[in-house]
Amino acid sequence: VTPLEHLVAALDVGGTTTRGVIARAAGPGPPLVSTRAPTVTGEADVLVDVLGGTVSALASAAGVEIGELGAVGIGIPGIVDPVSGRVRHAVNLGVGDAPLYLADRLGASFGIPVVVDNDANLAALGAAAVLDHSDDLAYLSIGTGVAVGLVLDGRIRRGWRGAAGEIGHLPVDPDGPVCRCGQRGCLEAVASGAALARQWPADDGLSPATALFAAAAAGSAPAIAVRDRFAGHVAQAVAVIGLAVDPALVVLGGGVGEVGAPLLAAVRAALRARAGGSPLLADLDLAGRLALAPDGVAPGLVGAVELARSRVPAAATER
Ligand SMILES: [Zn+2]
């Protein structure tokens, strides 16, 4: 039997889906308990309550009290200060300019350490733990929003204001729709899962991205057009990352990343088309540096577990 203080909880809060696990505080092995549910958005107080309930349900399923866990690690979109546990500008979760002190509020109610970081940062850490080039990679999260997590020279690059990697709010289309951040034509407004759902609504239970790529593979001309335009925008994001920080590897992830090989192929084709007219881009070989996370691995959760483990005193993890 695992002593109680040897367990941690981890959450990966996406704009659409929240995943959670209970895992051992040290050593290898799969999570003991896991969950996946729609993210409840709209109001910060409701979000706090729902996330608290998720941790509570995970603990119950693992047969422990929350107070018996070593720590909770949470990945969440937006501008996150991991020291204070403050979240701002998680525009897809209803968190705006007013700070949400998520770590303090959950920590006070649980009575154990709660630590929060940006979800893309944690996914980059998680990807670094399971892939080669572990000390230099970018994790491009294409979900409800678009953001990139950076592990450069072995360290997370958070940025001076915590905004490193918020490339979803890079305007790329002056005629595009107004973004929730207030600008027009952001990458997120044209190349996110939410943007894709507007362009290719799915009503058969599949995710819009899965439905779109299946329809394109089956030869639907409108689907091919939407897919190729979408892949072109993602390729633009990859080019921005490559030219700005030149990481060894760019990992495609997020909800849309679950499309897998067909997404990788479409974005590689778009990158090669760009490189066809540019000896500079051709030399960078961004298509060759693009990768998917291994099957069955949720890098954001791997990173959130690592974050929680970092807050458990080493003595508590020894048998
Ligand atoms: Zn924006």
PDB file of C-alpha atoms and ligand atoms in Angstrom:
ATOM      1  CA  VAL A   1       0.000   0.000   0.000  1.00  0.00           C
ATOM      2  CA  THR A   2       1.304   3.418  -0.956  1.00  0.00           C
ATOM      3  CA  PRO A   3       1.640   5.733   2.033  1.00  0.00           C
ATOM      4  CA  LEU A   4      -0.724   8.640   1.570  1.00  0.00           C
ATOM      5  CA  GLU A   5       1.832  11.405   1.276  1.00  0.00           C
ATOM      6  CA  HIS A   6       3.264   9.623  -1.749  1.00  0.00           C
ATOM      7  CA  LEU A   7       0.431  10.814  -4.007  1.00  0.00           C
ATOM      8  CA  VAL A   8      -0.105  14.026  -5.951  1.00  0.00           C
ATOM      9  CA  ALA A   9      -2.991  15.376  -8.030  1.00  0.00           C
ATOM     10  CA  ALA A  10      -2.550  17.092 -11.376  1.00  0.00           C
ATOM     11  CA  LEU A  11      -4.996  18.975 -13.624  1.00  0.00           C
ATOM     12  CA  ASP A  12      -4.628  20.156 -17.196  1.00  0.00           C
ATOM     13  CA  VAL A  13      -7.337  22.776 -17.706  1.00  0.00           C
ATOM     14  CA  GLY A  14      -8.008  23.390 -21.385  1.00  0.00           C
ATOM     15  CA  GLY A  15     -10.456  25.803 -22.932  1.00  0.00           C
ATOM     16  CA  THR A  16     -12.725  22.852 -23.767  1.00  0.00           C
ATOM     17  CA  THR A  17     -11.572  19.830 -21.750  1.00  0.00           C
ATOM     18  CA  THR A  18     -10.112  19.410 -18.278  1.00  0.00           C
ATOM     19  CA  ARG A  19      -8.088  16.284 -17.553  1.00  0.00           C
ATOM     20  CA  GLY A  20      -6.917  15.189 -14.155  1.00  0.00           C
ATOM     21  CA  VAL A  21      -4.924  12.412 -12.535  1.00  0.00           C
ATOM     22  CA  ILE A  22      -3.738  11.127  -9.212  1.00  0.00           C
ATOM     23  CA  ALA A  23      -0.173   9.865  -9.513  1.00  0.00           C
ATOM     24  CA  ARG A  24       2.650   8.748  -7.260  1.00  0.00           C
ATOM     25  CA  ALA A  25       4.843  11.563  -5.966  1.00  0.00           C
ATOM     26  CA  ALA A  26       7.980   9.762  -7.131  1.00  0.00           C
ATOM     27  CA  GLY A  27       9.063   7.025  -9.466  1.00  0.00           C
ATOM     28  CA  PRO A  28       7.683   5.784 -12.778  1.00  0.00           C
ATOM     29  CA  GLY A  29       4.326   4.222 -13.460  1.00  0.00           C
ATOM     30  CA  PRO A  30       0.973   5.255 -14.875  1.00  0.00           C
ATOM     31  CA  PRO A  31      -1.527   7.444 -12.996  1.00  0.00           C
ATOM     32  CA  LEU A  32      -3.619   5.639 -10.377  1.00  0.00           C
ATOM     33  CA  VAL A  33      -6.814   7.459 -11.279  1.00  0.00           C
ATOM     34  CA  SER A  34      -7.693   9.711 -14.200  1.00  0.00           C
ATOM     35  CA  THR A  35     -10.627  11.812 -15.351  1.00  0.00           C
ATOM     36  CA  ARG A  36     -11.630  13.890 -18.349  1.00  0.00           C
ATOM     37  CA  ALA A  37     -14.579  16.282 -18.420  1.00  0.00           C
ATOM     38  CA  PRO A  38     -15.747  19.423 -20.231  1.00  0.00           C
ATOM     39  CA  THR A  39     -14.251  22.615 -18.795  1.00  0.00           C
ATOM     40  CA  VAL A  40     -16.830  24.845 -17.135  1.00  0.00           C
ATOM     41  CA  THR A  41     -16.178  28.398 -18.294  1.00  0.00           C
ATOM     42  CA  GLY A  42     -17.742  31.797 -17.831  1.00  0.00           C
ATOM     43  CA  GLU A  43     -17.019  32.942 -14.315  1.00  0.00           C
ATOM     44  CA  ALA A  44     -13.835  32.705 -12.285  1.00  0.00           C
ATOM     45  CA  ASP A  45     -15.612  31.732  -9.043  1.00  0.00           C
ATOM     46  CA  VAL A  46     -17.411  28.886 -10.769  1.00  0.00           C
ATOM     47  CA  LEU A  47     -14.153  27.728 -12.321  1.00  0.00           C
ATOM     48  CA  VAL A  48     -12.506  27.598  -8.886  1.00  0.00           C
ATOM     49  CA  ASP A  49     -15.412  25.597  -7.453  1.00  0.00           C
ATOM     50  CA  VAL A  50     -15.464  23.152 -10.359  1.00  0.00           C
ATOM     51  CA  LEU A  51     -11.699  22.578 -10.271  1.00  0.00           C
ATOM     52  CA  GLY A  52     -11.913  22.024  -6.514  1.00  0.00           C
ATOM     53  CA  GLY A  53     -14.663  19.481  -7.127  1.00  0.00           C
ATOM     54  CA  THR A  54     -12.551  17.722  -9.752  1.00  0.00           C
ATOM     55  CA  VAL A  55      -9.632  17.300  -7.345  1.00  0.00           C
ATOM     56  CA  SER A  56     -12.040  16.144  -4.656  1.00  0.00           C
ATOM     57  CA  ALA A  57     -13.563  13.517  -6.962  1.00  0.00           C
ATOM     58  CA  LEU A  58     -10.107  12.306  -8.021  1.00  0.00           C
ATOM     59  CA  ALA A  59      -9.030  11.951  -4.399  1.00  0.00           C
ATOM     60  CA  SER A  60     -12.197  10.018  -3.552  1.00  0.00           C
ATOM     61  CA  ALA A  61     -11.643   7.705  -6.512  1.00  0.00           C
ATOM     62  CA  ALA A  62      -8.103   7.074  -5.258  1.00  0.00           C
ATOM     63  CA  GLY A  63      -9.440   6.396  -1.751  1.00  0.00           C
ATOM     64  CA  VAL A  64      -7.746   9.352  -0.020  1.00  0.00           C
ATOM     65  CA  GLU A  65      -8.715  12.685   1.492  1.00  0.00           C
ATOM     66  CA  ILE A  66      -7.501  15.786  -0.366  1.00  0.00           C
ATOM     67  CA  GLY A  67      -5.528  16.845   2.720  1.00  0.00           C
ATOM     68  CA  GLU A  68      -3.567  13.622   2.473  1.00  0.00           C
ATOM     69  CA  LEU A  69      -2.181  14.451  -0.992  1.00  0.00           C
ATOM     70  CA  GLY A  70       1.364  15.825  -1.169  1.00  0.00           C
ATOM     71  CA  ALA A  71       0.506  18.640  -3.593  1.00  0.00           C
ATOM     72  CA  VAL A  72      -1.690  19.632  -6.523  1.00  0.00           C
ATOM     73  CA  GLY A  73      -0.208  20.849  -9.837  1.00  0.00           C
ATOM     74  CA  ILE A  74      -2.425  22.704 -12.312  1.00  0.00           C
ATOM     75  CA  GLY A  75      -1.803  23.770 -15.879  1.00  0.00           C
ATOM     76  CA  ILE A  76      -4.134  26.509 -17.141  1.00  0.00           C
ATOM     77  CA  PRO A  77      -4.108  28.857 -20.148  1.00  0.00           C
ATOM     78  CA  GLY A  78      -3.375  32.544 -19.807  1.00  0.00           C
ATOM     79  CA  ILE A  79      -0.734  34.729 -18.211  1.00  0.00           C
ATOM     80  CA  VAL A  80       0.269  32.722 -15.155  1.00  0.00           C
ATOM     81  CA  ASP A  81       2.704  33.649 -12.397  1.00  0.00           C
ATOM     82  CA  PRO A  82       3.795  30.315 -10.910  1.00  0.00           C
ATOM     83  CA  VAL A  83       5.259  32.013  -7.821  1.00  0.00           C
ATOM     84  CA  SER A  84       2.040  33.729  -6.719  1.00  0.00           C
ATOM     85  CA  GLY A  85      -0.286  31.296  -8.476  1.00  0.00           C
ATOM     86  CA  ARG A  86      -2.016  34.230 -10.139  1.00  0.00           C
ATOM     87  CA  VAL A  87      -3.863  33.745 -13.438  1.00  0.00           C
ATOM     88  CA  ARG A  88      -4.835  36.572 -15.803  1.00  0.00           C
ATOM     89  CA  HIS A  89      -6.029  36.839 -19.392  1.00  0.00           C
ATOM     90  CA  ALA A  90      -7.204  33.250 -19.743  1.00  0.00           C
ATOM     91  CA  VAL A  91      -9.570  34.725 -22.307  1.00  0.00           C
ATOM     92  CA  ASN A  92     -11.218  31.399 -23.177  1.00  0.00           C
ATOM     93  CA  LEU A  93     -12.022  30.662 -19.513  1.00  0.00           C
ATOM     94  CA  GLY A  94     -13.634  33.979 -18.622  1.00  0.00           C
ATOM     95  CA  VAL A  95     -10.582  35.211 -16.700  1.00  0.00           C
ATOM     96  CA  GLY A  96      -9.627  38.694 -17.836  1.00  0.00           C
ATOM     97  CA  ASP A  97      -7.673  41.598 -16.446  1.00  0.00           C
ATOM     98  CA  ALA A  98      -8.816  40.936 -12.866  1.00  0.00           C
ATOM     99  CA  PRO A  99      -6.384  38.410 -11.399  1.00  0.00           C
ATOM    100  CA  LEU A 100      -7.583  35.005 -10.251  1.00  0.00           C
ATOM    101  CA  TYR A 101      -5.452  33.804  -7.330  1.00  0.00           C
ATOM    102  CA  LEU A 102      -6.105  30.183  -8.185  1.00  0.00           C
ATOM    103  CA  ALA A 103      -3.291  28.573  -6.180  1.00  0.00           C
ATOM    104  CA  ASP A 104      -4.116  30.546  -3.013  1.00  0.00           C
ATOM    105  CA  ARG A 105      -7.830  29.899  -3.207  1.00  0.00           C
ATOM    106  CA  LEU A 106      -7.578  26.158  -3.815  1.00  0.00           C
ATOM    107  CA  GLY A 107      -4.633  25.822  -1.426  1.00  0.00           C
ATOM    108  CA  ALA A 108      -6.607  27.521   1.351  1.00  0.00           C
ATOM    109  CA  SER A 109      -9.564  25.230   0.836  1.00  0.00           C
ATOM    110  CA  PHE A 110      -7.473  22.045   0.508  1.00  0.00           C
ATOM    111  CA  GLY A 111      -4.828  22.779   3.155  1.00  0.00           C
ATOM    112  CA  ILE A 112      -2.015  21.450   0.923  1.00  0.00           C
ATOM    113  CA  PRO A 113       0.372  23.108  -1.558  1.00  0.00           C
ATOM    114  CA  VAL A 114      -1.279  24.020  -4.859  1.00  0.00           C
ATOM    115  CA  VAL A 115       0.948  25.220  -7.685  1.00  0.00           C
ATOM    116  CA  VAL A 116      -0.167  26.640 -11.010  1.00  0.00           C
ATOM    117  CA  ASP A 117       1.638  27.222 -14.292  1.00  0.00           C
ATOM    118  CA  ASN A 118       0.697  28.017 -17.880  1.00  0.00           C
ATOM    119  CA  ASP A 119      -0.658  24.895 -19.605  1.00  0.00           C
ATOM    120  CA  ALA A 120       1.562  25.213 -22.676  1.00  0.00           C
ATOM    121  CA  ASN A 121       4.638  25.612 -20.466  1.00  0.00           C
ATOM    122  CA  LEU A 122       3.759  22.424 -18.619  1.00  0.00           C
ATOM    123  CA  ALA A 123       3.030  20.599 -21.863  1.00  0.00           C
ATOM    124  CA  ALA A 124       6.483  21.629 -23.116  1.00  0.00           C
ATOM    125  CA  LEU A 125       8.017  20.240 -19.919  1.00  0.00           C
ATOM    126  CA  GLY A 126       5.968  17.062 -20.292  1.00  0.00           C
ATOM    127  CA  ALA A 127       6.953  16.676 -23.955  1.00  0.00           C
ATOM    128  CA  ALA A 128      10.590  17.242 -23.005  1.00  0.00           C
ATOM    129  CA  ALA A 129      10.279  14.382 -20.524  1.00  0.00           C
ATOM    130  CA  VAL A 130       9.034  11.903 -23.129  1.00  0.00           C
ATOM    131  CA  LEU A 131      10.766  12.981 -26.377  1.00  0.00           C
ATOM    132  CA  ASP A 132      14.292  13.348 -27.698  1.00  0.00           C
ATOM    133  CA  HIS A 133      15.769  16.851 -27.846  1.00  0.00           C
ATOM    134  CA  SER A 134      14.458  17.170 -24.320  1.00  0.00           C
ATOM    135  CA  ASP A 135      16.405  20.322 -23.571  1.00  0.00           C
ATOM    136  CA  ASP A 136      15.257  22.379 -26.541  1.00  0.00           C
ATOM    137  CA  LEU A 137      11.731  22.228 -27.871  1.00  0.00           C
ATOM    138  CA  ALA A 138       8.547  24.169 -28.456  1.00  0.00           C
ATOM    139  CA  TYR A 139       5.110  22.719 -27.754  1.00  0.00           C
ATOM    140  CA  LEU A 140       2.548  24.292 -30.056  1.00  0.00           C
ATOM    141  CA  SER A 141      -0.828  23.846 -28.397  1.00  0.00           C
ATOM    142  CA  ILE A 142      -3.700  24.096 -30.877  1.00  0.00           C
ATOM    143  CA  GLY A 143      -6.858  23.766 -28.854  1.00  0.00           C
ATOM    144  CA  THR A 144      -9.628  26.196 -28.053  1.00  0.00           C
ATOM    145  CA  GLY A 145      -6.798  28.735 -28.158  1.00  0.00           C
ATOM    146  CA  VAL A 146      -3.291  28.759 -29.634  1.00  0.00           C
ATOM    147  CA  ALA A 147      -0.137  29.113 -27.546  1.00  0.00           C
ATOM    148  CA  VAL A 148       3.360  27.758 -27.424  1.00  0.00           C
ATOM    149  CA  GLY A 149       5.344  26.457 -24.463  1.00  0.00           C
ATOM    150  CA  LEU A 150       9.107  26.805 -24.700  1.00  0.00           C
ATOM    151  CA  VAL A 151      11.832  24.718 -23.097  1.00  0.00           C
ATOM    152  CA  LEU A 152      15.020  26.396 -24.326  1.00  0.00           C
ATOM    153  CA  ASP A 153      18.494  25.270 -23.326  1.00  0.00           C
ATOM    154  CA  GLY A 154      16.852  23.096 -20.690  1.00  0.00           C
ATOM    155  CA  ARG A 155      14.720  25.773 -19.041  1.00  0.00           C
ATOM    156  CA  ILE A 156      11.120  26.936 -19.417  1.00  0.00           C
ATOM    157  CA  ARG A 157      11.009  30.375 -20.979  1.00  0.00           C
ATOM    158  CA  ARG A 158       8.107  32.132 -19.242  1.00  0.00           C
ATOM    159  CA  GLY A 159       8.998  35.687 -20.133  1.00  0.00           C
ATOM    160  CA  TRP A 160       9.310  38.860 -18.110  1.00  0.00           C
ATOM    161  CA  ARG A 161       5.528  39.221 -17.768  1.00  0.00           C
ATOM    162  CA  GLY A 162       4.680  35.550 -18.202  1.00  0.00           C
ATOM    163  CA  ALA A 163       3.587  36.135 -21.774  1.00  0.00           C
ATOM    164  CA  ALA A 164       6.321  34.236 -23.642  1.00  0.00           C
ATOM    165  CA  GLY A 165       4.731  31.969 -26.208  1.00  0.00           C
ATOM    166  CA  GLU A 166       1.365  33.762 -26.387  1.00  0.00           C
ATOM    167  CA  ILE A 167       1.645  33.682 -30.163  1.00  0.00           C
ATOM    168  CA  GLY A 168      -2.084  32.999 -30.475  1.00  0.00           C
ATOM    169  CA  HIS A 169      -2.491  36.758 -30.179  1.00  0.00           C
ATOM    170  CA  LEU A 170      -0.148  37.576 -33.009  1.00  0.00           C
ATOM    171  CA  PRO A 171      -2.349  39.275 -35.631  1.00  0.00           C
ATOM    172  CA  VAL A 172      -1.960  37.508 -38.979  1.00  0.00           C
ATOM    173  CA  ASP A 173      -5.077  38.548 -40.896  1.00  0.00           C
ATOM    174  CA  PRO A 174      -6.032  42.255 -40.973  1.00  0.00           C
ATOM    175  CA  ASP A 175      -9.469  41.279 -42.341  1.00  0.00           C
ATOM    176  CA  GLY A 176      -9.980  38.446 -39.842  1.00  0.00           C
ATOM    177  CA  PRO A 177     -12.517  38.316 -37.017  1.00  0.00           C
ATOM    178  CA  VAL A 178     -12.067  40.301 -33.798  1.00  0.00           C
ATOM    179  CA  CYS A 179     -10.329  38.145 -31.195  1.00  0.00           C
ATOM    180  CA  ARG A 180     -11.360  37.826 -27.541  1.00  0.00           C
ATOM    181  CA  CYS A 181      -8.122  39.635 -26.654  1.00  0.00           C
ATOM    182  CA  GLY A 182      -9.384  42.769 -28.427  1.00  0.00           C
ATOM    183  CA  GLN A 183      -7.191  42.681 -31.525  1.00  0.00           C
ATOM    184  CA  ARG A 184      -8.319  41.685 -35.008  1.00  0.00           C
ATOM    185  CA  GLY A 185      -7.276  38.601 -36.982  1.00  0.00           C
ATOM    186  CA  CYS A 186      -5.147  36.921 -34.316  1.00  0.00           C
ATOM    187  CA  LEU A 187      -3.633  33.542 -35.110  1.00  0.00           C
ATOM    188  CA  GLU A 188      -6.006  32.160 -32.476  1.00  0.00           C
ATOM    189  CA  ALA A 189      -8.961  33.630 -34.344  1.00  0.00           C
ATOM    190  CA  VAL A 190      -8.056  31.748 -37.536  1.00  0.00           C
ATOM    191  CA  ALA A 191      -5.964  28.701 -36.544  1.00  0.00           C
ATOM    192  CA  SER A 192      -7.414  27.396 -33.264  1.00  0.00           C
ATOM    193  CA  GLY A 193      -9.773  24.526 -32.634  1.00  0.00           C
ATOM    194  CA  ALA A 194     -12.506  27.092 -31.986  1.00  0.00           C
ATOM    195  CA  ALA A 195     -11.801  28.805 -35.322  1.00  0.00           C
ATOM    196  CA  LEU A 196     -11.833  25.433 -37.056  1.00  0.00           C
ATOM    197  CA  ALA A 197     -15.192  24.582 -35.452  1.00  0.00           C
ATOM    198  CA  ARG A 198     -16.627  27.771 -36.966  1.00  0.00           C
ATOM    199  CA  GLN A 199     -15.234  26.859 -40.387  1.00  0.00           C
ATOM    200  CA  TRP A 200     -16.228  23.168 -40.257  1.00  0.00           C
ATOM    201  CA  PRO A 201     -19.032  22.542 -37.748  1.00  0.00           C
ATOM    202  CA  ALA A 202     -19.332  18.833 -36.887  1.00  0.00           C
ATOM    203  CA  ASP A 203     -22.611  17.389 -35.677  1.00  0.00           C
ATOM    204  CA  ASP A 204     -21.903  13.668 -35.673  1.00  0.00           C
ATOM    205  CA  GLY A 205     -20.135  13.398 -32.334  1.00  0.00           C
ATOM    206  CA  LEU A 206     -16.664  13.780 -33.841  1.00  0.00           C
ATOM    207  CA  SER A 207     -14.498  16.761 -32.959  1.00  0.00           C
ATOM    208  CA  PRO A 208     -14.631  19.332 -35.787  1.00  0.00           C
ATOM    209  CA  ALA A 209     -10.926  18.755 -36.465  1.00  0.00           C
ATOM    210  CA  THR A 210     -11.340  14.981 -36.729  1.00  0.00           C
ATOM    211  CA  ALA A 211     -14.408  15.386 -38.952  1.00  0.00           C
ATOM    212  CA  LEU A 212     -12.641  17.909 -41.192  1.00  0.00           C
ATOM    213  CA  PHE A 213      -9.520  15.789 -41.715  1.00  0.00           C
ATOM    214  CA  ALA A 214     -11.631  12.669 -42.372  1.00  0.00           C
ATOM    215  CA  ALA A 215     -13.745  14.522 -44.941  1.00  0.00           C
ATOM    216  CA  ALA A 216     -10.617  15.923 -46.605  1.00  0.00           C
ATOM    217  CA  ALA A 217      -9.045  12.457 -46.730  1.00  0.00           C
ATOM    218  CA  ALA A 218     -12.245  11.179 -48.366  1.00  0.00           C
ATOM    219  CA  GLY A 219     -11.819  13.753 -51.131  1.00  0.00           C
ATOM    220  CA  SER A 220     -14.317  16.486 -50.189  1.00  0.00           C
ATOM    221  CA  ALA A 221     -13.174  19.599 -52.039  1.00  0.00           C
ATOM    222  CA  PRO A 222     -14.561  22.086 -49.448  1.00  0.00           C
ATOM    223  CA  ALA A 223     -12.940  20.077 -46.640  1.00  0.00           C
ATOM    224  CA  ILE A 224      -9.603  20.036 -48.461  1.00  0.00           C
ATOM    225  CA  ALA A 225      -9.823  23.821 -48.903  1.00  0.00           C
ATOM    226  CA  VAL A 226     -10.559  24.426 -45.201  1.00  0.00           C
ATOM    227  CA  ARG A 227      -7.895  21.914 -44.113  1.00  0.00           C
ATOM    228  CA  ASP A 228      -5.214  23.433 -46.325  1.00  0.00           C
ATOM    229  CA  ARG A 229      -5.996  26.986 -45.227  1.00  0.00           C
ATOM    230  CA  PHE A 230      -5.925  25.865 -41.589  1.00  0.00           C
ATOM    231  CA  ALA A 231      -2.653  23.968 -42.090  1.00  0.00           C
ATOM    232  CA  GLY A 232      -1.226  27.088 -43.725  1.00  0.00           C
ATOM    233  CA  HIS A 233      -2.005  29.149 -40.611  1.00  0.00           C
ATOM    234  CA  VAL A 234      -0.477  26.486 -38.350  1.00  0.00           C
ATOM    235  CA  ALA A 235       2.591  26.463 -40.613  1.00  0.00           C
ATOM    236  CA  GLN A 236       2.763  30.229 -40.125  1.00  0.00           C
ATOM    237  CA  ALA A 237       2.831  29.674 -36.366  1.00  0.00           C
ATOM    238  CA  VAL A 238       5.615  27.105 -36.755  1.00  0.00           C
ATOM    239  CA  ALA A 239       7.590  29.540 -38.921  1.00  0.00           C
ATOM    240  CA  VAL A 240       7.191  32.267 -36.278  1.00  0.00           C
ATOM    241  CA  ILE A 241       8.499  29.888 -33.607  1.00  0.00           C
ATOM    242  CA  GLY A 242      11.365  28.697 -35.808  1.00  0.00           C
ATOM    243  CA  LEU A 243      12.468  32.194 -36.746  1.00  0.00           C
ATOM    244  CA  ALA A 244      12.062  33.635 -33.230  1.00  0.00           C
ATOM    245  CA  VAL A 245      13.715  30.962 -31.084  1.00  0.00           C
ATOM    246  CA  ASP A 246      14.851  28.168 -33.448  1.00  0.00           C
ATOM    247  CA  PRO A 247      14.132  25.168 -31.175  1.00  0.00           C
ATOM    248  CA  ALA A 248      15.396  21.698 -32.075  1.00  0.00           C
ATOM    249  CA  LEU A 249      11.852  20.369 -32.214  1.00  0.00           C
ATOM    250  CA  VAL A 250       8.311  21.751 -32.554  1.00  0.00           C
ATOM    251  CA  VAL A 251       5.691  19.410 -31.070  1.00  0.00           C
ATOM    252  CA  LEU A 252       2.093  19.708 -32.304  1.00  0.00           C
ATOM    253  CA  GLY A 253      -0.387  19.278 -29.472  1.00  0.00           C
ATOM    254  CA  GLY A 254      -3.624  20.468 -27.931  1.00  0.00           C
ATOM    255  CA  GLY A 255      -7.092  19.183 -28.795  1.00  0.00           C
ATOM    256  CA  VAL A 256      -6.534  19.601 -32.541  1.00  0.00           C
ATOM    257  CA  GLY A 257      -3.171  17.834 -32.128  1.00  0.00           C
ATOM    258  CA  GLU A 258      -5.151  14.676 -31.336  1.00  0.00           C
ATOM    259  CA  VAL A 259      -5.881  14.444 -35.092  1.00  0.00           C
ATOM    260  CA  GLY A 260      -2.317  13.112 -35.218  1.00  0.00           C
ATOM    261  CA  ALA A 261      -0.598  11.947 -38.403  1.00  0.00           C
ATOM    262  CA  PRO A 262      -2.970  13.649 -40.915  1.00  0.00           C
ATOM    263  CA  LEU A 263      -2.438  17.005 -39.157  1.00  0.00           C
ATOM    264  CA  LEU A 264       1.325  16.484 -39.125  1.00  0.00           C
ATOM    265  CA  ALA A 265       1.284  15.653 -42.849  1.00  0.00           C
ATOM    266  CA  ALA A 266      -0.849  18.689 -43.751  1.00  0.00           C
ATOM    267  CA  VAL A 267       1.310  21.135 -41.757  1.00  0.00           C
ATOM    268  CA  ARG A 268       4.509  19.613 -43.152  1.00  0.00           C
ATOM    269  CA  ALA A 269       3.151  20.049 -46.683  1.00  0.00           C
ATOM    270  CA  ALA A 270       2.316  23.700 -45.927  1.00  0.00           C
ATOM    271  CA  LEU A 271       5.799  24.286 -44.486  1.00  0.00           C
ATOM    272  CA  ARG A 272       7.439  22.696 -47.538  1.00  0.00           C
ATOM    273  CA  ALA A 273       5.302  24.860 -49.828  1.00  0.00           C
ATOM    274  CA  ARG A 274       6.515  27.974 -47.965  1.00  0.00           C
ATOM    275  CA  ALA A 275      10.100  26.782 -48.069  1.00  0.00           C
ATOM    276  CA  GLY A 276       9.797  26.214 -51.832  1.00  0.00           C
ATOM    277  CA  GLY A 277      10.046  29.955 -52.387  1.00  0.00           C
ATOM    278  CA  SER A 278      12.604  30.680 -49.683  1.00  0.00           C
ATOM    279  CA  PRO A 279      16.131  29.266 -49.493  1.00  0.00           C
ATOM    280  CA  LEU A 280      16.226  30.608 -45.917  1.00  0.00           C
ATOM    281  CA  LEU A 281      13.185  28.597 -44.807  1.00  0.00           C
ATOM    282  CA  ALA A 282      14.323  25.581 -46.845  1.00  0.00           C
ATOM    283  CA  ASP A 283      17.627  25.600 -44.987  1.00  0.00           C
ATOM    284  CA  LEU A 284      15.852  25.699 -41.603  1.00  0.00           C
ATOM    285  CA  ASP A 285      13.923  22.477 -42.496  1.00  0.00           C
ATOM    286  CA  LEU A 286      11.055  23.256 -40.118  1.00  0.00           C
ATOM    287  CA  ALA A 287       9.003  20.430 -41.658  1.00  0.00           C
ATOM    288  CA  GLY A 288      11.686  17.957 -40.608  1.00  0.00           C
ATOM    289  CA  ARG A 289      11.690  19.309 -37.051  1.00  0.00           C
ATOM    290  CA  LEU A 290       7.934  18.960 -36.564  1.00  0.00           C
ATOM    291  CA  ALA A 291       6.711  16.096 -34.354  1.00  0.00           C
ATOM    292  CA  LEU A 292       3.709  14.697 -32.514  1.00  0.00           C
ATOM    293  CA  ALA A 293       3.677  13.668 -28.879  1.00  0.00           C
ATOM    294  CA  PRO A 294       3.851   9.857 -28.549  1.00  0.00           C
ATOM    295  CA  ASP A 295       0.485   8.072 -28.662  1.00  0.00           C
ATOM    296  CA  GLY A 296      -1.263   7.837 -25.326  1.00  0.00           C
ATOM    297  CA  VAL A 297       0.801  10.583 -23.698  1.00  0.00           C
ATOM    298  CA  ALA A 298      -0.863  13.820 -22.549  1.00  0.00           C
ATOM    299  CA  PRO A 299       2.183  16.098 -22.197  1.00  0.00           C
ATOM    300  CA  GLY A 300       0.239  18.754 -20.282  1.00  0.00           C
ATOM    301  CA  LEU A 301      -0.651  16.245 -17.586  1.00  0.00           C
ATOM    302  CA  VAL A 302       2.878  14.818 -17.473  1.00  0.00           C
ATOM    303  CA  GLY A 303       4.111  18.366 -16.880  1.00  0.00           C
ATOM    304  CA  ALA A 304       1.450  19.092 -14.239  1.00  0.00           C
ATOM    305  CA  VAL A 305       2.409  15.912 -12.358  1.00  0.00           C
ATOM    306  CA  GLU A 306       6.067  17.005 -12.468  1.00  0.00           C
ATOM    307  CA  LEU A 307       5.041  20.433 -11.155  1.00  0.00           C
ATOM    308  CA  ALA A 308       3.120  18.874  -8.242  1.00  0.00           C
ATOM    309  CA  ARG A 309       6.017  16.520  -7.485  1.00  0.00           C
ATOM    310  CA  SER A 310       8.358  19.523  -7.275  1.00  0.00           C
ATOM    311  CA  ARG A 311       6.342  20.787  -4.290  1.00  0.00           C
ATOM    312  CA  VAL A 312       6.465  17.556  -2.320  1.00  0.00           C
ATOM    313  CA  PRO A 313       9.449  17.500   0.064  1.00  0.00           C
ATOM    314  CA  ALA A 314      11.912  14.782  -0.977  1.00  0.00           C
ATOM    315  CA  ALA A 315      11.678  13.155   2.466  1.00  0.00           C
ATOM    316  CA  ALA A 316       7.955  12.629   1.956  1.00  0.00           C
ATOM    317  CA  THR A 317       8.549  10.548  -1.163  1.00  0.00           C
ATOM    318  CA  GLU A 318      10.975   8.122   0.518  1.00  0.00           C
ATOM    319  CA  ARG A 319       9.624   4.894   1.800  1.00  0.00           C
TER     320      ARG A 319
HETATM  321 ZN    ZN B   1      -6.058  37.736 -29.794  1.00  0.00          ZN
END
